[in-house]
Short mmCIF file of C-alpha atoms and ligand atoms in Angstrom, two decimals:
data_model
loop_
_atom_site.label_atom_id
_atom_site.label_comp_id
_atom_site.label_asym_id
_atom_site.label_seq_id
_atom_site.Cartn_x
_atom_site.Cartn_y
_atom_site.Cartn_z
CA MET W 63 -14.87 -22.96 22.42
CA VAL W 64 -16.20 -22.42 18.90
CA GLY W 65 -19.95 -22.17 18.88
CA GLN W 66 -20.10 -22.38 22.65
CA ARG W 67 -22.74 -20.33 24.44
CA VAL W 68 -21.12 -17.30 26.08
CA ARG W 69 -21.21 -17.41 29.87
CA THR W 70 -19.78 -14.78 32.19
CA ARG W 71 -19.86 -14.30 35.93
CA PHE W 72 -19.56 -11.71 38.64
CA ALA W 73 -17.90 -13.26 41.66
CA PRO W 74 -18.03 -10.92 44.64
CA SER W 75 -16.84 -11.76 48.13
CA PRO W 76 -19.53 -10.92 50.67
CA THR W 77 -17.30 -8.67 52.72
CA GLY W 78 -19.37 -5.48 52.76
CA TYR W 79 -20.88 -2.99 50.36
CA LEU W 80 -20.75 -3.09 46.58
CA HIS W 81 -17.79 -1.00 45.41
CA VAL W 82 -18.32 1.11 42.27
CA GLY W 83 -15.48 -0.89 40.72
CA GLY W 84 -17.42 -4.06 41.53
CA LEU W 85 -20.49 -2.62 39.87
CA ARG W 86 -18.43 -1.89 36.75
CA THR W 87 -17.10 -5.46 36.69
CA ALA W 88 -20.61 -6.84 37.12
CA LEU W 89 -21.96 -4.51 34.44
CA TYR W 90 -19.31 -5.34 31.85
CA ASN W 91 -19.85 -9.06 32.43
CA TYR W 92 -23.58 -8.55 32.11
CA LEU W 93 -23.36 -6.38 28.99
CA PHE W 94 -20.92 -8.72 27.30
CA ALA W 95 -23.07 -11.79 28.03
CA LYS W 96 -26.29 -10.11 26.93
CA ARG W 97 -24.67 -8.72 23.79
CA MET W 98 -23.71 -12.26 22.85
CA ASN W 99 -27.09 -13.70 23.88
CA GLY W 100 -25.32 -15.57 26.62
CA ASP W 101 -25.70 -16.12 30.36
CA PHE W 102 -24.61 -13.94 33.22
CA ILE W 103 -24.16 -15.67 36.55
CA ILE W 104 -23.47 -14.48 40.10
CA ARG W 105 -21.18 -16.52 42.30
CA ILE W 106 -20.62 -15.63 45.93
CA GLU W 107 -17.00 -16.23 46.91
CA ASP W 108 -17.24 -16.71 50.65
CA THR W 109 -14.31 -19.02 51.26
CA ASP W 110 -12.59 -16.53 53.54
CA GLN W 111 -14.85 -17.03 56.51
CA SER W 112 -13.02 -14.45 58.62
CA ARG W 113 -13.95 -11.66 56.17
CA LYS W 114 -17.57 -12.68 55.71
CA VAL W 115 -20.05 -9.95 56.69
CA GLU W 116 -23.60 -10.79 57.71
CA GLY W 117 -26.13 -9.47 55.21
CA ALA W 118 -23.50 -8.54 52.61
CA GLN W 119 -24.64 -11.16 50.12
CA ARG W 120 -28.25 -10.01 50.16
CA ASN W 121 -27.13 -6.42 49.89
CA LEU W 122 -24.85 -7.10 46.90
CA ILE W 123 -27.63 -8.79 45.01
CA LYS W 124 -30.17 -6.14 45.92
CA THR W 125 -27.85 -3.39 44.74
CA LEU W 126 -27.16 -5.18 41.45
CA GLU W 127 -30.87 -5.65 40.91
CA TRP W 128 -31.40 -1.96 41.61
CA ALA W 129 -28.97 -1.29 38.77
CA GLY W 130 -30.91 -3.65 36.51
CA ILE W 131 -28.33 -6.43 36.60
CA VAL W 132 -30.14 -9.68 37.27
CA ALA W 133 -28.39 -13.01 37.02
CA ASP W 134 -29.60 -15.83 34.82
CA GLU W 135 -30.31 -19.08 36.61
CA SER W 136 -31.36 -17.07 39.67
CA PRO W 137 -34.79 -17.47 41.27
CA GLU W 138 -35.53 -13.92 40.06
CA HIS W 139 -35.28 -15.32 36.54
CA GLY W 140 -37.31 -18.41 37.29
CA GLY W 141 -34.18 -20.50 37.77
CA ASN W 142 -33.56 -23.03 40.48
CA TYR W 143 -30.09 -21.99 41.38
CA GLY W 144 -28.17 -19.00 42.22
CA PRO W 145 -26.48 -17.26 43.32
CA TYR W 146 -23.92 -20.03 43.48
CA ILE W 147 -22.30 -20.03 46.90
CA GLN W 148 -18.83 -21.47 47.30
CA SER W 149 -19.19 -22.46 50.95
CA GLU W 150 -21.92 -24.87 49.81
CA ARG W 151 -19.51 -26.58 47.42
CA LEU W 152 -16.62 -27.52 49.75
CA HIS W 153 -16.74 -31.24 48.90
CA LEU W 154 -16.00 -30.40 45.26
CA TYR W 155 -12.85 -28.44 45.99
CA ARG W 156 -11.56 -31.20 48.24
CA GLU W 157 -12.20 -33.77 45.53
CA TYR W 158 -10.25 -31.80 42.94
CA CYS W 159 -7.48 -31.08 45.41
CA ASP W 160 -7.10 -34.81 46.06
CA ARG W 161 -6.58 -35.23 42.33
CA LEU W 162 -3.72 -32.74 42.38
CA LEU W 163 -2.18 -34.50 45.42
CA GLU W 164 -2.33 -37.83 43.60
CA ASP W 165 -0.77 -36.35 40.48
CA ASN W 166 2.05 -34.70 42.46
CA HIS W 167 0.94 -31.22 41.59
CA ALA W 168 0.14 -30.39 45.21
CA TYR W 169 1.55 -31.26 48.64
CA TYR W 170 0.74 -31.00 52.34
CA CYS W 171 2.48 -28.24 54.26
CA PHE W 172 2.70 -28.28 58.06
CA SER W 173 4.72 -25.10 58.51
CA THR W 174 3.37 -22.91 61.30
CA SER W 175 2.61 -19.25 60.74
CA GLU W 176 5.62 -18.36 62.95
CA GLU W 177 7.90 -20.41 60.71
CA LEU W 178 6.44 -18.83 57.59
CA GLU W 179 6.96 -15.34 58.99
CA GLU W 180 10.55 -16.13 60.01
CA ASN W 181 11.26 -17.42 56.53
CA ARG W 182 9.69 -14.35 54.99
CA GLN W 183 11.80 -11.98 57.07
CA LEU W 184 14.94 -13.91 56.22
CA GLN W 185 14.25 -13.73 52.49
CA LEU W 186 13.43 -10.04 52.69
CA LYS W 187 16.73 -9.43 54.48
CA GLN W 188 18.50 -11.25 51.67
CA GLY W 189 16.75 -9.01 49.17
CA LEU W 190 14.68 -11.88 47.79
CA GLN W 191 11.02 -11.92 46.91
CA PRO W 192 9.41 -13.91 49.76
CA LYS W 193 8.25 -17.38 48.74
CA TYR W 194 7.47 -20.56 50.59
CA ASN W 195 10.75 -22.41 51.20
CA ARG W 196 9.28 -25.85 50.35
CA LYS W 197 10.25 -27.29 53.69
CA TRP W 198 7.49 -29.89 53.38
CA LEU W 199 7.96 -30.81 49.74
CA PRO W 200 7.81 -34.64 49.65
CA GLU W 201 10.65 -36.79 48.38
CA GLU W 202 8.70 -37.99 45.36
CA MET W 203 8.25 -34.38 44.26
CA GLY W 204 11.91 -33.51 44.57
CA GLY W 205 11.82 -32.44 48.22
CA ALA W 206 13.25 -33.92 51.41
CA VAL W 207 10.21 -35.20 53.31
CA PRO W 208 9.49 -38.95 53.29
CA SER W 209 5.86 -39.88 52.74
CA SER W 210 5.82 -41.75 56.06
CA GLU W 211 6.50 -38.46 57.86
CA ILE W 212 3.59 -36.80 56.08
CA ALA W 213 1.29 -39.71 56.90
CA ARG W 214 2.39 -39.53 60.55
CA LYS W 215 1.66 -35.81 60.84
CA ILE W 216 -1.77 -36.26 59.28
CA GLY W 217 -2.44 -39.23 61.58
CA GLU W 218 -1.58 -37.10 64.61
CA GLY W 219 -4.09 -34.52 63.46
CA CYS W 220 -1.53 -31.76 62.90
CA PRO W 221 -3.03 -28.79 61.09
CA TYR W 222 -1.94 -28.41 57.49
CA VAL W 223 -2.56 -26.52 54.30
CA ILE W 224 -2.25 -27.93 50.79
CA ARG W 225 -0.03 -26.06 48.35
CA MET W 226 0.33 -26.30 44.61
CA LYS W 227 3.81 -27.03 43.34
CA VAL W 228 4.73 -24.42 40.80
CA PRO W 229 7.07 -25.91 38.19
CA ASP W 230 10.54 -24.41 38.51
CA TYR W 231 11.14 -23.17 35.01
CA VAL W 232 8.17 -22.55 32.82
CA SER W 233 6.94 -19.37 31.40
CA VAL W 234 3.23 -18.77 31.57
CA TRP W 235 1.69 -16.89 28.73
CA PHE W 236 -1.80 -15.82 27.79
CA GLU W 237 -3.57 -13.36 25.56
CA ASP W 238 -5.63 -10.84 27.51
CA MET W 239 -8.58 -9.50 25.54
CA ILE W 240 -7.77 -5.98 26.68
CA ARG W 241 -4.03 -6.03 27.22
CA GLY W 242 -2.87 -8.39 24.51
CA PRO W 243 -0.14 -10.96 25.24
CA VAL W 244 1.02 -11.17 28.86
CA GLU W 245 3.88 -13.35 30.02
CA PHE W 246 5.05 -14.44 33.48
CA ASP W 247 8.16 -16.19 34.66
CA SER W 248 7.30 -19.10 36.96
CA SER W 249 10.36 -18.54 39.12
CA THR W 250 8.56 -15.53 40.63
CA ILE W 251 5.46 -17.54 41.53
CA ASP W 252 4.93 -18.83 45.03
CA ASP W 253 3.65 -22.32 45.87
CA GLN W 254 0.14 -21.02 46.38
CA VAL W 255 -2.00 -22.46 49.17
CA LEU W 256 -4.99 -24.25 47.62
CA MET W 257 -6.71 -25.60 50.73
CA LYS W 258 -6.49 -23.81 54.06
CA SER W 259 -6.25 -25.47 57.45
CA ASP W 260 -9.96 -24.82 58.09
CA GLY W 261 -10.84 -27.04 55.13
CA PHE W 262 -11.86 -24.14 52.95
CA PRO W 263 -10.24 -23.57 49.58
CA THR W 264 -8.43 -20.31 48.83
CA TYR W 265 -9.92 -17.87 46.34
CA HIS W 266 -7.46 -18.95 43.63
CA PHE W 267 -8.32 -22.61 43.83
CA ALA W 268 -12.07 -22.32 44.25
CA SER W 269 -12.42 -19.76 41.51
CA VAL W 270 -10.54 -21.88 38.95
CA ILE W 271 -12.50 -25.02 39.81
CA ASP W 272 -15.79 -23.16 39.61
CA ASP W 273 -14.94 -21.20 36.50
CA HIS W 274 -14.30 -24.54 34.81
CA LEU W 275 -17.25 -26.48 36.24
CA MET W 276 -19.67 -23.64 35.57
CA GLU W 277 -18.40 -23.48 31.98
CA PHE W 278 -17.59 -19.79 31.84
CA THR W 279 -16.24 -18.76 28.49
CA HIS W 280 -14.99 -15.28 29.45
CA ILE W 281 -13.61 -14.00 32.74
CA ILE W 282 -13.88 -10.22 32.96
CA ARG W 283 -12.47 -8.79 36.18
CA GLY W 284 -10.37 -6.03 37.70
CA GLU W 285 -6.73 -5.48 36.87
CA GLU W 286 -5.77 -6.38 40.44
CA TRP W 287 -6.26 -10.04 39.52
CA LEU W 288 -3.76 -9.98 36.67
CA PRO W 289 -0.82 -11.11 38.87
CA SER W 290 -2.86 -14.20 39.84
CA MET W 291 -3.07 -15.37 36.25
CA PRO W 292 -0.02 -17.69 36.28
CA LYS W 293 -1.38 -19.57 39.29
CA HIS W 294 -4.76 -19.91 37.66
CA LEU W 295 -3.35 -20.98 34.30
CA LEU W 296 -1.08 -23.54 35.91
CA LEU W 297 -4.08 -25.06 37.64
CA TYR W 298 -5.86 -25.37 34.28
CA GLU W 299 -2.77 -27.05 32.92
CA PHE W 300 -2.55 -29.49 35.87
CA PHE W 301 -6.14 -30.55 35.29
CA GLY W 302 -5.77 -30.63 31.50
CA TRP W 303 -8.61 -28.12 31.09
CA GLU W 304 -8.89 -25.41 28.48
CA PRO W 305 -8.89 -22.01 30.19
CA PRO W 306 -11.55 -19.45 29.37
CA LYS W 307 -10.71 -16.12 27.73
CA TYR W 308 -9.65 -13.33 30.09
CA ALA W 309 -10.12 -9.58 30.13
CA HIS W 310 -8.61 -7.51 32.95
CA LEU W 311 -10.27 -4.14 33.37
CA PRO W 312 -8.33 -0.92 33.96
CA LEU W 313 -8.03 0.57 37.42
CA LEU W 314 -10.43 3.23 38.63
CA LEU W 315 -8.65 6.45 39.55
CA ASN W 316 -9.34 9.55 41.62
CA PRO W 317 -9.24 12.82 39.63
CA ASP W 318 -5.59 13.24 40.76
CA ARG W 319 -4.92 9.85 39.10
CA SER W 320 -4.24 8.02 42.36
CA LYS W 321 -6.08 4.74 42.90
CA LEU W 322 -9.77 5.39 43.64
CA SER W 323 -10.10 5.60 47.39
CA LYS W 324 -12.65 6.36 50.05
CA ARG W 325 -10.57 9.30 51.19
CA GLN W 326 -11.43 11.26 48.05
CA GLY W 327 -15.14 10.44 47.83
CA ASP W 328 -17.75 7.73 48.10
CA VAL W 329 -16.88 4.34 46.67
CA ALA W 330 -19.93 2.34 47.79
CA VAL W 331 -22.76 2.17 45.28
CA GLU W 332 -25.14 2.30 48.26
CA ASP W 333 -23.83 5.78 49.14
CA TYR W 334 -24.78 7.03 45.69
CA ILE W 335 -28.21 5.44 45.95
CA ARG W 336 -28.74 7.12 49.31
CA LYS W 337 -27.82 10.49 47.83
CA GLY W 338 -30.53 10.07 45.24
CA TYR W 339 -28.67 9.10 42.08
CA SER W 340 -30.76 7.06 39.68
CA ALA W 341 -29.87 3.61 38.40
CA ASP W 342 -29.95 4.96 34.82
CA ALA W 343 -27.27 7.56 35.51
CA ILE W 344 -25.08 5.30 37.64
CA VAL W 345 -25.14 2.49 35.08
CA ASN W 346 -24.42 4.93 32.25
CA PHE W 347 -21.60 6.53 34.22
CA VAL W 348 -20.01 3.26 35.31
CA ALA W 349 -20.21 1.88 31.76
CA MET W 350 -18.09 4.80 30.55
CA LEU W 351 -15.33 4.11 33.11
CA GLY W 352 -12.99 2.43 30.68
CA TRP W 353 -15.31 1.89 27.71
CA ASN W 354 -16.34 4.20 24.89
CA GLU W 355 -18.17 3.60 21.68
CA GLY W 356 -15.31 4.84 19.55
CA GLU W 357 -14.17 7.88 17.69
CA GLY W 358 -16.70 9.92 15.83
CA THR W 359 -19.48 9.56 18.34
CA GLU W 360 -20.64 12.39 20.54
CA GLN W 361 -23.14 10.24 22.39
CA GLU W 362 -22.73 10.19 26.14
CA VAL W 363 -26.16 9.17 27.34
CA TYR W 364 -26.81 5.45 26.93
CA SER W 365 -29.67 3.35 28.22
CA MET W 366 -28.99 -0.18 29.41
CA GLN W 367 -30.48 -1.49 26.18
CA GLU W 368 -28.19 0.69 24.06
CA LEU W 369 -25.21 -0.42 26.12
CA ILE W 370 -26.11 -4.04 25.51
CA GLU W 371 -26.28 -3.34 21.79
CA LYS W 372 -23.00 -1.41 21.64
CA PHE W 373 -20.70 -2.80 24.31
CA SER W 374 -17.54 -4.58 23.23
CA LEU W 375 -14.36 -5.54 25.04
CA GLU W 376 -12.29 -4.25 22.11
CA ARG W 377 -13.36 -0.75 23.08
CA VAL W 378 -12.26 -1.10 26.72
CA GLY W 379 -9.01 0.77 27.27
CA LYS W 380 -5.90 -0.28 29.17
CA ALA W 381 -5.34 3.07 30.85
CA GLY W 382 -6.86 3.80 34.26
CA ALA W 383 -10.31 5.39 34.17
CA VAL W 384 -10.86 8.58 36.17
CA PHE W 385 -13.93 8.58 38.40
CA ASN W 386 -15.25 12.07 37.89
CA VAL W 387 -18.29 12.75 40.03
CA GLU W 388 -19.10 15.91 38.06
CA LYS W 389 -19.66 13.77 35.01
CA LEU W 390 -22.03 11.63 37.06
CA ASN W 391 -23.91 14.74 38.22
CA TRP W 392 -24.17 15.92 34.63
CA LEU W 393 -25.57 12.56 33.56
CA GLU W 394 -28.08 12.59 36.41
CA LYS W 395 -29.31 15.96 35.15
CA GLN W 396 -29.63 14.64 31.60
CA TYR W 397 -31.80 11.80 32.85
CA ILE W 398 -33.97 14.14 34.91
CA LYS W 399 -34.40 16.44 31.92
CA ASN W 400 -35.64 13.61 29.74
CA ARG W 401 -37.53 11.43 32.20
CA PRO W 402 -41.23 11.06 31.35
CA VAL W 403 -43.30 13.31 33.57
CA GLU W 404 -45.58 10.44 34.66
CA GLN W 405 -42.57 8.57 36.01
CA ILE W 406 -41.51 11.53 38.13
CA ILE W 407 -45.08 12.05 39.33
CA THR W 408 -45.26 8.44 40.47
CA ALA W 409 -41.98 8.82 42.33
CA ILE W 410 -42.65 12.11 44.09
CA LYS W 411 -46.37 11.89 44.86
CA PRO W 412 -46.02 9.69 47.94
CA VAL W 413 -43.18 11.85 49.26
CA LEU W 414 -45.24 15.00 48.81
CA ALA W 415 -48.21 13.32 50.46
CA ALA W 416 -46.06 12.44 53.47
CA GLU W 417 -44.91 16.07 53.68
CA LEU W 418 -48.50 17.12 53.53
CA ASP W 419 -49.47 14.82 56.38
CA LYS W 420 -47.15 16.89 58.54
CA LYS W 421 -48.87 20.14 57.56
CA GLU W 422 -52.51 19.17 57.00
CA THR W 423 -54.10 21.70 54.69
CA SER W 424 -56.85 20.59 52.36
CA MET W 425 -55.73 23.01 49.66
CA SER W 426 -52.46 21.24 48.95
CA ARG W 427 -54.04 17.80 49.02
CA GLU W 428 -56.03 18.86 46.01
CA LEU W 429 -52.91 20.16 44.26
CA ILE W 430 -50.95 16.99 44.90
CA SER W 431 -53.66 14.81 43.49
CA SER W 432 -53.74 16.81 40.26
CA ASP W 433 -51.34 15.20 37.79
CA ARG W 434 -51.79 18.19 35.54
CA TYR W 435 -50.55 20.57 38.25
CA LEU W 436 -47.71 18.22 39.25
CA GLY W 437 -46.69 17.95 35.62
CA GLN W 438 -46.51 21.73 35.25
CA VAL W 439 -44.39 22.05 38.40
CA ILE W 440 -42.07 19.27 37.21
CA ASP W 441 -41.58 20.80 33.79
CA LEU W 442 -40.81 24.15 35.32
CA MET W 443 -38.31 22.71 37.80
CA ARG W 444 -36.60 20.08 35.61
CA GLU W 445 -33.68 22.31 34.69
CA ARG W 446 -33.10 23.34 38.25
CA VAL W 447 -32.89 20.05 40.11
CA GLY W 448 -29.91 17.75 40.37
CA PHE W 449 -31.83 14.81 41.84
CA GLU W 450 -35.37 13.55 41.70
CA HIS W 451 -35.85 14.12 45.43
CA GLU W 452 -35.11 17.80 44.86
CA PHE W 453 -38.41 18.11 43.03
CA VAL W 454 -39.90 17.80 46.50
CA THR W 455 -37.45 19.96 48.44
CA PHE W 456 -37.16 22.72 45.83
CA SER W 457 -40.82 22.76 44.85
CA ALA W 458 -42.47 22.77 48.27
CA TYR W 459 -43.81 26.30 47.71
CA PHE W 460 -45.94 25.12 44.82
CA PHE W 461 -47.96 23.17 47.35
CA PHE W 462 -47.78 25.17 50.57
CA ASP W 463 -48.02 28.90 51.10
CA PRO W 464 -44.70 30.13 52.48
CA ASP W 465 -44.65 30.44 56.25
CA ALA W 466 -41.40 32.39 56.32
CA TYR W 467 -39.52 34.72 53.98
CA GLU W 468 -35.80 34.75 53.39
CA GLU W 469 -34.74 37.54 55.73
CA GLU W 470 -31.65 38.71 53.87
CA ALA W 471 -33.55 38.87 50.61
CA VAL W 472 -36.32 40.96 52.14
CA LYS W 473 -33.77 43.38 53.55
CA LYS W 474 -32.11 43.67 50.19
CA ARG W 475 -35.19 43.94 47.99
CA TRP W 476 -37.62 46.09 49.96
CA ILE W 477 -37.61 49.84 49.68
CA PRO W 478 -40.12 51.98 51.62
CA GLU W 479 -42.44 52.19 48.57
CA THR W 480 -42.46 48.45 47.84
CA ASN W 481 -45.66 47.53 49.65
CA ASP W 482 -47.58 50.42 48.12
CA LEU W 483 -46.40 49.46 44.67
CA LEU W 484 -47.35 45.85 45.32
CA ARG W 485 -50.81 46.82 46.51
CA GLU W 486 -51.35 48.77 43.34
CA PHE W 487 -49.98 45.95 41.19
CA VAL W 488 -52.36 43.46 42.82
CA SER W 489 -55.23 45.30 41.11
CA ALA W 490 -53.42 44.98 37.78
CA LEU W 491 -52.92 41.26 38.41
CA GLU W 492 -56.60 40.79 39.18
CA ALA W 493 -57.35 42.01 35.67
CA VAL W 494 -54.69 40.00 33.78
CA GLU W 495 -56.50 37.80 31.32
CA PRO W 496 -55.61 35.01 30.66
CA PHE W 497 -53.33 34.49 33.66
CA THR W 498 -50.32 33.39 31.63
CA ALA W 499 -46.60 34.10 31.92
CA GLU W 500 -46.65 36.38 28.86
CA ALA W 501 -49.66 38.36 30.03
CA ILE W 502 -48.24 38.75 33.54
CA GLU W 503 -44.94 39.92 32.12
CA SER W 504 -46.60 42.55 29.92
CA ALA W 505 -48.78 43.70 32.80
CA LEU W 506 -45.74 44.17 35.01
CA LYS W 507 -43.81 46.03 32.35
CA GLU W 508 -46.76 48.27 31.55
CA PHE W 509 -47.13 48.93 35.27
CA VAL W 510 -43.54 50.04 35.95
CA ALA W 511 -42.73 51.89 32.69
CA PRO W 512 -44.88 55.02 33.23
CA LYS W 513 -43.48 55.28 36.74
CA GLY W 514 -39.93 55.30 35.40
CA LEU W 515 -39.13 52.18 37.46
CA LYS W 516 -37.30 49.02 36.54
CA ALA W 517 -39.11 45.68 36.47
CA ALA W 518 -36.68 44.38 39.11
CA VAL W 519 -38.32 46.64 41.68
CA LEU W 520 -41.32 44.30 41.63
CA ILE W 521 -39.84 41.07 40.28
CA HIS W 522 -37.83 40.30 43.39
CA PRO W 523 -40.46 41.15 46.01
CA LEU W 524 -43.08 39.21 44.03
CA ARG W 525 -40.89 36.15 43.96
CA ILE W 526 -40.19 36.35 47.68
CA LEU W 527 -43.87 36.77 48.54
CA ALA W 528 -44.97 33.97 46.24
CA SER W 529 -42.31 31.44 47.19
CA GLY W 530 -40.63 32.62 50.39
CA VAL W 531 -37.23 32.37 48.70
CA SER W 532 -35.11 34.51 46.41
CA PHE W 533 -34.30 31.93 43.73
CA GLY W 534 -36.25 29.65 41.46
CA PRO W 535 -37.57 29.29 37.94
CA SER W 536 -38.73 32.18 35.74
CA LEU W 537 -41.00 34.34 37.91
CA TYR W 538 -43.72 34.76 35.31
CA HIS W 539 -43.95 31.03 34.65
CA MET W 540 -43.96 30.31 38.34
CA LEU W 541 -46.87 32.73 38.88
CA GLU W 542 -48.76 31.20 35.99
CA VAL W 543 -48.42 27.70 37.44
CA LEU W 544 -49.39 28.87 40.94
CA GLY W 545 -52.51 30.47 39.49
CA ARG W 546 -54.13 33.81 40.12
CA GLU W 547 -55.90 32.85 43.33
CA ALA W 548 -52.82 31.55 45.10
CA VAL W 549 -50.65 34.40 43.84
CA LEU W 550 -53.00 37.12 45.10
CA ARG W 551 -53.51 35.33 48.42
CA ARG W 552 -49.77 34.98 48.91
CA ILE W 553 -49.00 38.60 48.05
CA ASN W 554 -51.67 39.94 50.40
CA LYS W 555 -50.73 37.57 53.20
CA GLY W 556 -47.02 38.31 52.74
CA MET W 557 -47.42 42.05 52.84
CA GLU W 558 -49.20 41.77 56.18
CA ARG W 559 -46.35 39.78 57.59
CA ILE W 560 -43.35 41.52 56.16
CA VAL W 561 -42.28 44.43 58.25
CA VAL W 562 -41.15 47.09 55.82
CA PRO W 563 -37.66 48.31 56.64
CA VAL W 564 -37.46 52.08 57.17
N1 LIG X 832 -13.88 -12.76 44.68
C1 LIG X 832 -13.04 -11.98 43.85
C2 LIG X 832 -13.32 -10.52 44.18
O1 LIG X 832 -13.79 -10.27 45.22
C3 LIG X 832 -13.33 -12.30 42.40
C4 LIG X 832 -12.17 -12.14 41.46
C5 LIG X 832 -12.43 -12.80 40.12
O2 LIG X 832 -13.34 -12.29 39.42
O3 LIG X 832 -11.83 -13.79 39.80
O4 LIG X 832 -13.08 -9.62 43.45
#
């Protein structure tokens, strides 16, 4: 393996959405390969035809691409292949299985599912770990079945599977890159089915054959595959192949440390995309589920490029990684805070324009086409939004005069004198020069002080009249961005419409 080009793979089964754990596996494989200037490949493991879901393959690849994980050798990279699809490679698995049959490492098994179940129940009753009872092990492999009987059954067209024969007493050992040495006792290993009766290989068989033929140097996958290692390593031994290096990633956990499950939150990457999370935040978040840069670093925000530069399997822990959605929300906010304003403008402009089409006022069309105005709104709202789409929902009043006012807030903030005070303050506002946050603030303070009133008497009603709602960014900055004309228009219009409580 010395000097060999690093090659890793992500090998999803097209059975539905992309699980966040799957995204982490794909990401770690990608980061590791890119860090080592190697190749990252996608292989679709669709040998279980009963679990195949229409459209899942396309969706998996689309979601990975959304996250910025693009496979080498794929058409997206100018390659001719990819993703590799196992159902298109059936002849290969059969060929390699025939080799194992010839070498007495595998045998035909004609046991029916009823027989297998009966045997299983019997073993369970005896307190044994259920294993195939080797009823069809041929004579030449130490069993009781003459080869003529096997030939007869095949000739009659009886359905069969092909099983590997696990040697009775060997211990299987390997060095996991994350867990260190791991050892298994072969007496606990079942005679794994390699080829199913429908002519398709099982996952175990196809993945070993492909991992070898596709020359992967490192297999990085979830901890749930650790128990399969002895079967996989035995297959390498049967073929006389050198196995790749393995790294089994820690489990993902709910905050209560149970295994991450749908019951406690979303597990499909698509759900997070739909909610408005950005690829930057998701990738950053998923990268930290089991990996950290090491002691002495406070850094938590990493771009894909930084991850590629810093990722290493040595820094992936063994302990389960807690999936903490608050951390993800925090990261999303960090990205929003630092995203270039032009990028946000490009993203929200079409959405605002579509909103506008519903309302149809020429005034807001002008505002939306002004990048300067959009930029001011974005900078004012950055700290207050959790998602990019909230720039649109929370900032609507920067583009449209309010057509309603929060009723509870009006009730709470209006006293009988409010409208008179506002009317008087409008004259002060007309004279504020320049119309900046600081100047507006001084004007308001100078207006209330001689009257012995608190600024709040006007601050709240002004906000409600200008925006329709009782919360938002700093009032003075908001008024500055809206501009004198809009502010005065909104106050006057609002006072006409708000019925003063008596
Ligand atoms: N198809 C397996 C899965 O769905 C891949 C396991 C492996 O990486 O070997 O997770």
